[in-house]
Amino acid sequence: QVQLVESGGGLVQPGGSLRLSCAASGFPLASVAIGWFRQAPGKEREGLSCISSSDGTTYYADSVKGRFTSSRDNAKNTVYLQMNSLKPEDTAVYYCATDLSCTVVGGIIQTHLGYWGQGTQVTVSS
């Protein structure tokens, strides 16, 4: 059974850090591109990062560049999103998703067409 499960969300103060995990089962994460997305209430889904399967190249949205880092641990079949210097506007449900490759158009990471996790809530508030 193919499944993606996100974890690591929670409540954090502005300026704080969280590390999200995306654990895969049923297929090797190393064989696909993995994207991180988020959606806040009343807003469109936003692509944050994409790490390619071919060479590990990682793309980031301008809104998170320099603050968020995506990495892959193939041995654990898990992808991570390290989030630093969090801001209240980072509050959203965060998702990981698969695709054959990363597609970035005009600096915007395009939505993934494969499997999606159920999401994990991140709330940044004092």
JSON list of C-alpha atoms in Angstrom, two decimals:
[
{"chain": "A", "resi": 1, "resn": "GLN", "atom": "CA", "xyz": [0.00, 0.00, 0.00]},
{"chain": "A", "resi": 2, "resn": "VAL", "atom": "CA", "xyz": [1.42, 3.34, -1.07]},
{"chain": "A", "resi": 3, "resn": "GLN", "atom": "CA", "xyz": [1.27, 5.91, 1.68]},
{"chain": "A", "resi": 4, "resn": "LEU", "atom": "CA", "xyz": [2.83, 9.21, 2.73]},
{"chain": "A", "resi": 5, "resn": "VAL", "atom": "CA", "xyz": [2.56, 10.28, 6.34]},
{"chain": "A", "resi": 6, "resn": "GLU", "atom": "CA", "xyz": [3.59, 13.72, 7.55]},
{"chain": "A", "resi": 7, "resn": "SER", "atom": "CA", "xyz": [4.48, 14.44, 11.15]},
{"chain": "A", "resi": 8, "resn": "GLY", "atom": "CA", "xyz": [6.25, 17.04, 13.23]},
{"chain": "A", "resi": 9, "resn": "GLY", "atom": "CA", "xyz": [3.75, 19.87, 13.10]},
{"chain": "A", "resi": 10, "resn": "GLY", "atom": "CA", "xyz": [2.65, 21.79, 16.14]},
{"chain": "A", "resi": 11, "resn": "LEU", "atom": "CA", "xyz": [2.53, 25.15, 17.84]},
{"chain": "A", "resi": 12, "resn": "VAL", "atom": "CA", "xyz": [5.69, 27.24, 17.84]},
{"chain": "A", "resi": 13, "resn": "GLN", "atom": "CA", "xyz": [6.49, 30.84, 18.72]},
{"chain": "A", "resi": 14, "resn": "PRO", "atom": "CA", "xyz": [7.60, 33.30, 16.06]},
{"chain": "A", "resi": 15, "resn": "GLY", "atom": "CA", "xyz": [11.30, 32.87, 15.37]},
{"chain": "A", "resi": 16, "resn": "GLY", "atom": "CA", "xyz": [11.18, 29.23, 16.38]},
{"chain": "A", "resi": 17, "resn": "SER", "atom": "CA", "xyz": [11.90, 26.07, 14.41]},
{"chain": "A", "resi": 18, "resn": "LEU", "atom": "CA", "xyz": [10.16, 22.85, 13.49]},
{"chain": "A", "resi": 19, "resn": "ARG", "atom": "CA", "xyz": [11.19, 19.83, 11.47]},
{"chain": "A", "resi": 20, "resn": "LEU", "atom": "CA", "xyz": [8.51, 18.08, 9.48]},
{"chain": "A", "resi": 21, "resn": "SER", "atom": "CA", "xyz": [8.90, 14.50, 8.33]},
{"chain": "A", "resi": 22, "resn": "CYS", "atom": "CA", "xyz": [7.32, 12.76, 5.38]},
{"chain": "A", "resi": 23, "resn": "ALA", "atom": "CA", "xyz": [7.60, 8.99, 5.70]},
{"chain": "A", "resi": 24, "resn": "ALA", "atom": "CA", "xyz": [6.81, 6.84, 2.70]},
{"chain": "A", "resi": 25, "resn": "SER", "atom": "CA", "xyz": [5.69, 3.24, 2.56]},
{"chain": "A", "resi": 26, "resn": "GLY", "atom": "CA", "xyz": [5.01, 1.00, -0.39]},
{"chain": "A", "resi": 27, "resn": "PHE", "atom": "CA", "xyz": [7.58, 2.57, -2.69]},
{"chain": "A", "resi": 28, "resn": "PRO", "atom": "CA", "xyz": [11.11, 4.02, -2.52]},
{"chain": "A", "resi": 29, "resn": "LEU", "atom": "CA", "xyz": [11.14, 7.78, -2.05]},
{"chain": "A", "resi": 30, "resn": "ALA", "atom": "CA", "xyz": [14.46, 7.92, -3.85]},
{"chain": "A", "resi": 31, "resn": "SER", "atom": "CA", "xyz": [12.67, 7.11, -7.10]},
{"chain": "A", "resi": 32, "resn": "VAL", "atom": "CA", "xyz": [10.45, 10.19, -7.13]},
{"chain": "A", "resi": 33, "resn": "ALA", "atom": "CA", "xyz": [10.57, 13.92, -6.64]},
{"chain": "A", "resi": 34, "resn": "ILE", "atom": "CA", "xyz": [9.15, 15.08, -3.32]},
{"chain": "A", "resi": 35, "resn": "GLY", "atom": "CA", "xyz": [7.49, 18.41, -2.84]},
{"chain": "A", "resi": 36, "resn": "TRP", "atom": "CA", "xyz": [6.34, 20.25, 0.23]},
{"chain": "A", "resi": 37, "resn": "PHE", "atom": "CA", "xyz": [3.20, 22.36, 0.01]},
{"chain": "A", "resi": 38, "resn": "ARG", "atom": "CA", "xyz": [1.07, 24.28, 2.43]},
{"chain": "A", "resi": 39, "resn": "GLN", "atom": "CA", "xyz": [-2.40, 25.68, 2.54]},
{"chain": "A", "resi": 40, "resn": "ALA", "atom": "CA", "xyz": [-3.68, 28.28, 4.94]},
{"chain": "A", "resi": 41, "resn": "PRO", "atom": "CA", "xyz": [-7.38, 28.91, 5.51]},
{"chain": "A", "resi": 42, "resn": "GLY", "atom": "CA", "xyz": [-8.84, 30.94, 2.70]},
{"chain": "A", "resi": 43, "resn": "LYS", "atom": "CA", "xyz": [-5.65, 30.81, 0.66]},
{"chain": "A", "resi": 44, "resn": "GLU", "atom": "CA", "xyz": [-4.51, 28.80, -2.32]},
{"chain": "A", "resi": 45, "resn": "ARG", "atom": "CA", "xyz": [-2.14, 25.92, -1.89]},
{"chain": "A", "resi": 46, "resn": "GLU", "atom": "CA", "xyz": [1.47, 27.06, -2.13]},
{"chain": "A", "resi": 47, "resn": "GLY", "atom": "CA", "xyz": [4.44, 25.01, -3.30]},
{"chain": "A", "resi": 48, "resn": "LEU", "atom": "CA", "xyz": [7.36, 25.46, -0.92]},
{"chain": "A", "resi": 49, "resn": "SER", "atom": "CA", "xyz": [10.08, 23.12, -2.10]},
{"chain": "A", "resi": 50, "resn": "CYS", "atom": "CA", "xyz": [10.83, 20.24, -4.38]},
{"chain": "A", "resi": 51, "resn": "ILE", "atom": "CA", "xyz": [13.75, 17.83, -4.18]},
{"chain": "A", "resi": 52, "resn": "SER", "atom": "CA", "xyz": [14.45, 15.93, -7.34]},
{"chain": "A", "resi": 53, "resn": "SER", "atom": "CA", "xyz": [15.04, 12.20, -7.56]},
{"chain": "A", "resi": 54, "resn": "SER", "atom": "CA", "xyz": [17.77, 12.37, -10.19]},
{"chain": "A", "resi": 55, "resn": "ASP", "atom": "CA", "xyz": [20.44, 14.51, -8.58]},
{"chain": "A", "resi": 56, "resn": "GLY", "atom": "CA", "xyz": [18.94, 15.83, -5.37]},
{"chain": "A", "resi": 57, "resn": "THR", "atom": "CA", "xyz": [18.57, 19.35, -6.71]},
{"chain": "A", "resi": 58, "resn": "THR", "atom": "CA", "xyz": [16.20, 21.25, -4.45]},
{"chain": "A", "resi": 59, "resn": "TYR", "atom": "CA", "xyz": [14.04, 24.18, -5.43]},
{"chain": "A", "resi": 60, "resn": "TYR", "atom": "CA", "xyz": [12.48, 26.64, -3.00]},
{"chain": "A", "resi": 61, "resn": "ALA", "atom": "CA", "xyz": [9.76, 29.22, -3.14]},
{"chain": "A", "resi": 62, "resn": "ASP", "atom": "CA", "xyz": [10.95, 32.76, -2.52]},
{"chain": "A", "resi": 63, "resn": "SER", "atom": "CA", "xyz": [8.73, 32.94, 0.55]},
{"chain": "A", "resi": 64, "resn": "VAL", "atom": "CA", "xyz": [10.78, 30.27, 2.34]},
{"chain": "A", "resi": 65, "resn": "LYS", "atom": "CA", "xyz": [14.20, 30.45, 0.67]},
{"chain": "A", "resi": 66, "resn": "GLY", "atom": "CA", "xyz": [16.92, 30.78, 3.27]},
{"chain": "A", "resi": 67, "resn": "ARG", "atom": "CA", "xyz": [14.60, 29.68, 6.10]},
{"chain": "A", "resi": 68, "resn": "PHE", "atom": "CA", "xyz": [13.41, 26.22, 5.03]},
{"chain": "A", "resi": 69, "resn": "THR", "atom": "CA", "xyz": [15.57, 23.29, 4.00]},
{"chain": "A", "resi": 70, "resn": "SER", "atom": "CA", "xyz": [14.36, 20.04, 2.47]},
{"chain": "A", "resi": 71, "resn": "SER", "atom": "CA", "xyz": [16.43, 16.89, 2.71]},
{"chain": "A", "resi": 72, "resn": "ARG", "atom": "CA", "xyz": [16.08, 13.22, 1.93]},
{"chain": "A", "resi": 73, "resn": "ASP", "atom": "CA", "xyz": [17.12, 10.17, 3.95]},
{"chain": "A", "resi": 74, "resn": "ASN", "atom": "CA", "xyz": [16.79, 7.27, 1.54]},
{"chain": "A", "resi": 75, "resn": "ALA", "atom": "CA", "xyz": [17.71, 4.71, 4.18]},
{"chain": "A", "resi": 76, "resn": "LYS", "atom": "CA", "xyz": [14.72, 5.79, 6.26]},
{"chain": "A", "resi": 77, "resn": "ASN", "atom": "CA", "xyz": [12.54, 6.40, 3.19]},
{"chain": "A", "resi": 78, "resn": "THR", "atom": "CA", "xyz": [11.80, 9.81, 4.66]},
{"chain": "A", "resi": 79, "resn": "VAL", "atom": "CA", "xyz": [12.01, 13.41, 3.50]},
{"chain": "A", "resi": 80, "resn": "TYR", "atom": "CA", "xyz": [12.33, 16.28, 5.92]},
{"chain": "A", "resi": 81, "resn": "LEU", "atom": "CA", "xyz": [11.48, 19.95, 5.90]},
{"chain": "A", "resi": 82, "resn": "GLN", "atom": "CA", "xyz": [13.52, 21.93, 8.40]},
{"chain": "A", "resi": 83, "resn": "MET", "atom": "CA", "xyz": [11.77, 25.21, 9.08]},
{"chain": "A", "resi": 84, "resn": "ASN", "atom": "CA", "xyz": [13.63, 28.00, 10.86]},
{"chain": "A", "resi": 85, "resn": "SER", "atom": "CA", "xyz": [12.79, 31.60, 11.67]},
{"chain": "A", "resi": 86, "resn": "LEU", "atom": "CA", "xyz": [9.11, 30.81, 11.54]},
{"chain": "A", "resi": 87, "resn": "LYS", "atom": "CA", "xyz": [6.62, 33.62, 11.11]},
{"chain": "A", "resi": 88, "resn": "PRO", "atom": "CA", "xyz": [2.90, 33.84, 11.87]},
{"chain": "A", "resi": 89, "resn": "GLU", "atom": "CA", "xyz": [2.25, 33.82, 8.12]},
{"chain": "A", "resi": 90, "resn": "ASP", "atom": "CA", "xyz": [3.79, 30.34, 7.96]},
{"chain": "A", "resi": 91, "resn": "THR", "atom": "CA", "xyz": [0.73, 29.01, 9.78]},
{"chain": "A", "resi": 92, "resn": "ALA", "atom": "CA", "xyz": [-0.91, 26.42, 7.54]},
{"chain": "A", "resi": 93, "resn": "VAL", "atom": "CA", "xyz": [-1.45, 22.73, 6.94]},
{"chain": "A", "resi": 94, "resn": "TYR", "atom": "CA", "xyz": [1.70, 21.30, 5.42]},
{"chain": "A", "resi": 95, "resn": "TYR", "atom": "CA", "xyz": [1.69, 18.44, 2.94]},
{"chain": "A", "resi": 96, "resn": "CYS", "atom": "CA", "xyz": [4.27, 16.34, 1.14]},
{"chain": "A", "resi": 97, "resn": "ALA", "atom": "CA", "xyz": [3.59, 14.91, -2.27]},
{"chain": "A", "resi": 98, "resn": "THR", "atom": "CA", "xyz": [5.28, 12.91, -5.00]},
{"chain": "A", "resi": 99, "resn": "ASP", "atom": "CA", "xyz": [5.79, 13.47, -8.69]},
{"chain": "A", "resi": 100, "resn": "LEU", "atom": "CA", "xyz": [8.06, 12.15, -11.40]},
{"chain": "A", "resi": 101, "resn": "SER", "atom": "CA", "xyz": [10.06, 15.35, -11.42]},
{"chain": "A", "resi": 102, "resn": "CYS", "atom": "CA", "xyz": [10.13, 18.88, -10.06]},
{"chain": "A", "resi": 103, "resn": "THR", "atom": "CA", "xyz": [8.39, 21.46, -12.23]},
{"chain": "A", "resi": 104, "resn": "VAL", "atom": "CA", "xyz": [9.07, 25.10, -11.52]},
{"chain": "A", "resi": 105, "resn": "VAL", "atom": "CA", "xyz": [7.46, 27.77, -13.68]},
{"chain": "A", "resi": 106, "resn": "GLY", "atom": "CA", "xyz": [8.22, 31.41, -13.10]},
{"chain": "A", "resi": 107, "resn": "GLY", "atom": "CA", "xyz": [9.70, 30.57, -9.73]},
{"chain": "A", "resi": 108, "resn": "ILE", "atom": "CA", "xyz": [6.52, 28.80, -8.66]},
{"chain": "A", "resi": 109, "resn": "ILE", "atom": "CA", "xyz": [6.71, 25.15, -7.72]},
{"chain": "A", "resi": 110, "resn": "GLN", "atom": "CA", "xyz": [3.90, 23.43, -9.56]},
{"chain": "A", "resi": 111, "resn": "THR", "atom": "CA", "xyz": [1.46, 21.10, -7.85]},
{"chain": "A", "resi": 112, "resn": "HIS", "atom": "CA", "xyz": [2.41, 17.44, -7.72]},
{"chain": "A", "resi": 113, "resn": "LEU", "atom": "CA", "xyz": [0.41, 14.83, -9.54]},
{"chain": "A", "resi": 114, "resn": "GLY", "atom": "CA", "xyz": [1.24, 11.76, -7.47]},
{"chain": "A", "resi": 115, "resn": "TYR", "atom": "CA", "xyz": [0.55, 10.72, -3.92]},
{"chain": "A", "resi": 116, "resn": "TRP", "atom": "CA", "xyz": [-0.22, 13.15, -1.14]},
{"chain": "A", "resi": 117, "resn": "GLY", "atom": "CA", "xyz": [-0.02, 12.83, 2.59]},
{"chain": "A", "resi": 118, "resn": "GLN", "atom": "CA", "xyz": [-2.81, 13.80, 4.96]},
{"chain": "A", "resi": 119, "resn": "GLY", "atom": "CA", "xyz": [-1.09, 16.96, 6.12]},
{"chain": "A", "resi": 120, "resn": "THR", "atom": "CA", "xyz": [0.21, 18.26, 9.43]},
{"chain": "A", "resi": 121, "resn": "GLN", "atom": "CA", "xyz": [-0.81, 21.52, 11.08]},
{"chain": "A", "resi": 122, "resn": "VAL", "atom": "CA", "xyz": [1.80, 24.15, 11.79]},
{"chain": "A", "resi": 123, "resn": "THR", "atom": "CA", "xyz": [0.77, 27.11, 13.91]},
{"chain": "A", "resi": 124, "resn": "VAL", "atom": "CA", "xyz": [3.13, 29.99, 14.55]},
{"chain": "A", "resi": 125, "resn": "SER", "atom": "CA", "xyz": [1.85, 32.19, 17.32]},
{"chain": "A", "resi": 126, "resn": "SER", "atom": "CA", "xyz": [2.94, 33.85, 20.53]}
]
